[in-house]
Short mmCIF file of C-alpha atoms in Angstrom, two decimals:
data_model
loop_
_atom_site.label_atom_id
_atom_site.label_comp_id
_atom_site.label_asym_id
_atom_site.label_seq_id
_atom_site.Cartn_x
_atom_site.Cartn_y
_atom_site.Cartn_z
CA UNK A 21 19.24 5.29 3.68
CA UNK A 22 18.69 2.39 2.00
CA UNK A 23 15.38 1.13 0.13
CA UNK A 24 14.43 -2.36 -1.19
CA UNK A 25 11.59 -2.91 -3.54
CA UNK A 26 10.04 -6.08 -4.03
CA UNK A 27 8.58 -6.55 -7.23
CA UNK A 28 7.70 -8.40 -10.75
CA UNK A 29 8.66 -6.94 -14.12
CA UNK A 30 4.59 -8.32 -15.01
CA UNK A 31 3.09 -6.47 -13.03
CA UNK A 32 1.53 -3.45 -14.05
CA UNK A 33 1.22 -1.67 -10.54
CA UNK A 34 4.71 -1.88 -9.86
CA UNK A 35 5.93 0.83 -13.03
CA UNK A 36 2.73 2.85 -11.81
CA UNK A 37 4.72 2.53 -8.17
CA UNK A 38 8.18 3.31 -9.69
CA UNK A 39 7.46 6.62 -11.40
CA UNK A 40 5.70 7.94 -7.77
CA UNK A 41 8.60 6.54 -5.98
CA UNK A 42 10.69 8.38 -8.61
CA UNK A 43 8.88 11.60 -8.16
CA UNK A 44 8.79 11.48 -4.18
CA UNK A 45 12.82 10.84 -4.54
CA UNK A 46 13.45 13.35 -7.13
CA UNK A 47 12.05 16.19 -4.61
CA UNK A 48 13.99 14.39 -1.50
CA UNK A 49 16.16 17.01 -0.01
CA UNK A 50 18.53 14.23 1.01
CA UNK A 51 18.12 12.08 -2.77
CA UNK A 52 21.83 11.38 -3.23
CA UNK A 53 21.97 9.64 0.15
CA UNK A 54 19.59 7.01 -0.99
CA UNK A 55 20.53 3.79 -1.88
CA UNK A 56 17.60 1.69 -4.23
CA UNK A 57 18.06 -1.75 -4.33
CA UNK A 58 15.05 -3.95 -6.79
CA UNK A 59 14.17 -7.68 -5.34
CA UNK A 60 12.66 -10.14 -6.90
CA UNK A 61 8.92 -11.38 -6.57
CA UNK A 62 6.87 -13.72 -9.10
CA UNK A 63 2.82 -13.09 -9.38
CA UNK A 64 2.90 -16.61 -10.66
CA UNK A 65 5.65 -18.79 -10.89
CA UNK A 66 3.70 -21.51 -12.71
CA UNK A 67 3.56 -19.95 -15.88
CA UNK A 68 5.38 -21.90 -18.60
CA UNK A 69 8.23 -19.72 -20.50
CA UNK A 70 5.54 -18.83 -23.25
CA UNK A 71 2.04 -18.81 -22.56
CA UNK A 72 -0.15 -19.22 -25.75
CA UNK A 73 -2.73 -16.53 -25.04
CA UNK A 74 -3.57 -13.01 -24.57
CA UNK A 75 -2.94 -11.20 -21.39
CA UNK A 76 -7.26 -10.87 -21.18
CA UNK A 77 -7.11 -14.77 -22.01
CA UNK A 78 -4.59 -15.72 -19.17
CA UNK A 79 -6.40 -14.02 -16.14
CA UNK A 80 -9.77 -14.92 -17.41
CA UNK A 81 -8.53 -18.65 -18.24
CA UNK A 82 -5.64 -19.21 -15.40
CA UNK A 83 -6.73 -17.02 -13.13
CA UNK A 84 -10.96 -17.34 -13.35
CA UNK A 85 -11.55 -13.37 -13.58
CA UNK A 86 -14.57 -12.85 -16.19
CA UNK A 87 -13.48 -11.15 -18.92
CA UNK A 88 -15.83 -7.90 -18.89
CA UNK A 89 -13.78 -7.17 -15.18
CA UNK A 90 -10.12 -7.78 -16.76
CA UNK A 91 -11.22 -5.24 -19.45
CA UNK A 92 -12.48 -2.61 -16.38
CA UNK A 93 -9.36 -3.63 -14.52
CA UNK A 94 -7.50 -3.04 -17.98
CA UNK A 95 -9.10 0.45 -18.62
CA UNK A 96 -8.69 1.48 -14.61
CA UNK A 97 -4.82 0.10 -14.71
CA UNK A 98 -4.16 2.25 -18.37
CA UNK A 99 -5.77 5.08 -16.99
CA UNK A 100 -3.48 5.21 -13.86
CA UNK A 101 -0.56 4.92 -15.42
CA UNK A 102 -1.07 7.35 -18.24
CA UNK A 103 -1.43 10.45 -15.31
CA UNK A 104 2.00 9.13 -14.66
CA UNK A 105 3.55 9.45 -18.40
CA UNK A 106 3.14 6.24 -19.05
CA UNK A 107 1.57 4.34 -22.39
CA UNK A 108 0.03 0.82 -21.45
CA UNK A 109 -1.51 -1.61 -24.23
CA UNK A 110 -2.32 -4.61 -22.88
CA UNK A 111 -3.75 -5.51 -26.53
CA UNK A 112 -0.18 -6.15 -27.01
CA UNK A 113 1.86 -7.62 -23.60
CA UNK A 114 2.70 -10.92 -24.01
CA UNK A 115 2.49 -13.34 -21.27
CA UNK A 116 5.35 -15.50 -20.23
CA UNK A 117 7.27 -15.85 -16.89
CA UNK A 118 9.23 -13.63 -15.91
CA UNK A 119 12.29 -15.32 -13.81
CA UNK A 120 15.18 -15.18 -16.73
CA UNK A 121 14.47 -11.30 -16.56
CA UNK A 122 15.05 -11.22 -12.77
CA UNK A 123 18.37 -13.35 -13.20
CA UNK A 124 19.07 -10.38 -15.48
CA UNK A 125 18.07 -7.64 -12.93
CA UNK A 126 20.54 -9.40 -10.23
CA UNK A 127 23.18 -9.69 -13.30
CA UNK A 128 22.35 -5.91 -13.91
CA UNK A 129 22.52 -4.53 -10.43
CA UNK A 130 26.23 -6.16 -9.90
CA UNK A 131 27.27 -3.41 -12.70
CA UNK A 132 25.27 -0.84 -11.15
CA UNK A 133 22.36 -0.94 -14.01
CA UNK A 134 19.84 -2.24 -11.71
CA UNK A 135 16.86 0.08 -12.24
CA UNK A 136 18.34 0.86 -16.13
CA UNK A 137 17.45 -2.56 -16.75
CA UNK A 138 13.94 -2.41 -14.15
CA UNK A 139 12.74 0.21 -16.35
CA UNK A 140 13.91 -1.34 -19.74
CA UNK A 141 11.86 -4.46 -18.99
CA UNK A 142 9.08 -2.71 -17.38
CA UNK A 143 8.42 -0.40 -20.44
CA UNK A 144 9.20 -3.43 -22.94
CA UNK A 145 6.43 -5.40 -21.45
CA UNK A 146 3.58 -2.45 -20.93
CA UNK A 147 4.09 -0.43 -23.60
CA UNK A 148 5.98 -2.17 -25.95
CA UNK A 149 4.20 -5.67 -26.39
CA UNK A 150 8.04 -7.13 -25.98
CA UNK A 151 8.41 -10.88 -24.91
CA UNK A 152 10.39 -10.45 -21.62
CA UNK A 153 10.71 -14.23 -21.75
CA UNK A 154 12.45 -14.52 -24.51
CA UNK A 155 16.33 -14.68 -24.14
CA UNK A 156 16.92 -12.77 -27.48
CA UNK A 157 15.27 -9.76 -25.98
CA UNK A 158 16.86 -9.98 -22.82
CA UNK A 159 20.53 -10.69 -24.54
CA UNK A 160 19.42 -7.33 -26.25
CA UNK A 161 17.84 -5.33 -23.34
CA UNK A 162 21.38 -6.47 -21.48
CA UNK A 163 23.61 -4.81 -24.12
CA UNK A 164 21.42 -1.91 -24.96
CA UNK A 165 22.55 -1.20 -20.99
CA UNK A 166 26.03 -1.65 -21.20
CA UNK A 167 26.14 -5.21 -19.50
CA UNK A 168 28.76 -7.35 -21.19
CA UNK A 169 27.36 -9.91 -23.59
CA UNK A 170 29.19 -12.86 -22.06
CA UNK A 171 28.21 -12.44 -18.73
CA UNK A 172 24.51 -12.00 -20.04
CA UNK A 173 24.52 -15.05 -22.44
CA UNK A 174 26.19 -17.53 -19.36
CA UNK A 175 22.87 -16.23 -17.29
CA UNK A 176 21.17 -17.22 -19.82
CA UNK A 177 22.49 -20.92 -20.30
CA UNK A 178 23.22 -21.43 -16.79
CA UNK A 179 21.29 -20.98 -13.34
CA UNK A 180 23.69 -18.39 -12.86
CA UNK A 181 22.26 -15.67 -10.01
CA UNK A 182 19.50 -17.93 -10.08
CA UNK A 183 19.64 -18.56 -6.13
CA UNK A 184 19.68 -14.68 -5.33
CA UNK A 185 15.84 -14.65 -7.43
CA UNK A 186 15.28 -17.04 -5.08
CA UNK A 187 17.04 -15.91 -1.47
CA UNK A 188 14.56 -12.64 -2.87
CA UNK A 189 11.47 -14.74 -2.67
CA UNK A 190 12.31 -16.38 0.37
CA UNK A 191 12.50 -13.10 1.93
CA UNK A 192 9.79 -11.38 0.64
CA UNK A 193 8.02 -14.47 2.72
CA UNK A 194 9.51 -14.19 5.94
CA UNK A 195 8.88 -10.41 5.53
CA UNK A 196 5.15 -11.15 4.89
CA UNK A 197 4.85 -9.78 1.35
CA UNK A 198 1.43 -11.00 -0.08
CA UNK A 199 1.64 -8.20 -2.91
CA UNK A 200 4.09 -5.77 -4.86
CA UNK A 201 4.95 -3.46 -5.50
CA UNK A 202 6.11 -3.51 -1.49
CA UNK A 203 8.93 -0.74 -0.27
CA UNK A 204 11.09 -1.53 2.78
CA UNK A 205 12.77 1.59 3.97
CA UNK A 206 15.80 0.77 6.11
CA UNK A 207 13.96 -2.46 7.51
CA UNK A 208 12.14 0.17 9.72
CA UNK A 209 9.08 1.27 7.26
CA UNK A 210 7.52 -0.71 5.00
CA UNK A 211 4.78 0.89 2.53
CA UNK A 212 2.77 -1.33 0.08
CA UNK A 213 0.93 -0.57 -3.01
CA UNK A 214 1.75 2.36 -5.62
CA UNK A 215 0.66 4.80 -3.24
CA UNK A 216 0.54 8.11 -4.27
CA UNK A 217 4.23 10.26 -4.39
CA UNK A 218 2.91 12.42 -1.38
CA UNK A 219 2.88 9.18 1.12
CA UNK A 220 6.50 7.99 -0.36
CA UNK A 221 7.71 11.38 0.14
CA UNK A 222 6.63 10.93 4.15
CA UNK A 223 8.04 7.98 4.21
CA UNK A 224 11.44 8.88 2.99
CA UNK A 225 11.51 12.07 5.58
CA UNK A 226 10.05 9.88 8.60
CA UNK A 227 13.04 7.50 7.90
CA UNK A 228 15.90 9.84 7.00
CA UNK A 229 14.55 11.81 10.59
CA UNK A 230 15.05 8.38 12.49
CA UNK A 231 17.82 7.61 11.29
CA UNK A 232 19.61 10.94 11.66
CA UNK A 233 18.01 12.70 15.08
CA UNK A 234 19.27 15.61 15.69
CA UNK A 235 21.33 16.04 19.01
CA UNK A 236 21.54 18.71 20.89
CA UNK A 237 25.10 20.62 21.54
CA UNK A 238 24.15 23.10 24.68
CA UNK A 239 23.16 20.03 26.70
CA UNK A 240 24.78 18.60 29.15
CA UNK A 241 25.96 15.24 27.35
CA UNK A 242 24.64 16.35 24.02
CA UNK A 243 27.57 15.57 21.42
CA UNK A 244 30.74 16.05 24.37
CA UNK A 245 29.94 20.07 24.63
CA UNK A 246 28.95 20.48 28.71
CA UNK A 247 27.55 23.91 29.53
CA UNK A 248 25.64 25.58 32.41
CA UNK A 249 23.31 27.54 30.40
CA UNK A 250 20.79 25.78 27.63
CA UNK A 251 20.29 29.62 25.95
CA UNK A 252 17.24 32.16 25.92
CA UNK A 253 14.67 31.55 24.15
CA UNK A 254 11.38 32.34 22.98
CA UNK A 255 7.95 30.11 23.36
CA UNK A 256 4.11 30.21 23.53
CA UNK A 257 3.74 31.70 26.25
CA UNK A 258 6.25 34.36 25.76
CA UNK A 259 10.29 35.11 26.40
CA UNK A 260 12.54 33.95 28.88
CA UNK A 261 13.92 37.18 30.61
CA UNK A 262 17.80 37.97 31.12
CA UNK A 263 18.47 37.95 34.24
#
């Protein structure tokens, strides 16, 4: 089974979304059958490399929230994400666009370090204060991983993997994203938000359940096996006698 997750390494509903995803998938009887793949999504593509501001400055300036709502929206976010083990400070996240870091993830997930790198960036920025625009970080965060420094500096110098951050946005819109984090589950179920683990963990059984009925042996046609007798059994209103 495979799932695809849109979403942006600023935003902070999408690590709250990650660690229930995680937890739904860590109790998922059939886990090591799953296959995760990240896409890419920008909240706001607009945004210079470095923004000179705060992250309370940049949605009450740029975005025309008043500033006594961010800092609700900033408690309500923290708060959230804390019952999930994580430490937010938006005191400290700095604002700057994010698309280098998803030419890394697509650089990262062609050596298998996809979500190593997801949840590198994801903590640098929310917890961390890091500058996930700055291509010193993300040269480090690349090597910290494992990914070879060549490869990671030639990203960084070139538009290298820029066209699959792209082909990503492109399909988020001709799959109707408005909003991530958004989970596609086999291109059959699609769940958006960071809903609670309980809802991903449906999810992930309704899909595995479609895509693996179960077919009946003792039928005639079921699976090759022909037979003349489908078996005794019991029911609600009692069991079928032996003749």
């Amino acid at each position: 089974m495979k799932i695809e997750i849109w979403s942006d390494v600023v935003c902070p509903w999408c690590y709250i979304g990650k660690r229930r995803f995680e937890t739904a998938l860590a109790a998922f009887e059939h886990k090591a059958d799953v296959e995760v793949q990240w896409r890419s999504y920008q909240l706001d593509p607009s945004l210079p490399e470095h923004y000179d501001g705060t992250e309370l400055d940049y949605l009450s300036e740029r975005k025309g929230m008043a500033p006594d709502n961010v800092r609700q929206m900033f408690g309500h976010v923290t708060e959230q994400a804390a019952a999930e083990g994580l430490s937010y400070d938006f005191d400290k996240a700095v604002v700057a666009n994010s698309f280098k870091a998803h030419q890394l993830l697509h650089l990262a997930a062609a050596h298998g370090k996809g979500d190593d790198v997801k949840e590198a960036l994801l903590s640098a920025h929310f917890e961390h204060g890091e500058d996930i625009g700055s291509r010193d970080f993300l040269l480090h965060t690349g090597t910290a991983v494992g990914l070879p420094t060549g490869e990671i500096t030639q990203m960084l110098e070139t538009d290298k993997y820029a066209d699959d951050v792209r082909a990503d946005f492109d399909e988020a819109s001709r799959l109707g994203v408005t909003g991530v984090p958004f989970f596609v589950i086999d291109r059959k179920y699609a769940i958006s938000g960071a809903q609670p683990a309980e809802l991903f963990g449906q999810a992930l059984n309704e899909g595995w359940a479609e895509a693996h009925p179960l077919v009946m042996v003792n039928q005639p046609g079921g699976n090759g096996y022909e037979t003349d007798d489908s078996g005794e059994v019991c029911g609600p209103d009692g069991c079928a006698a032996t003749p």
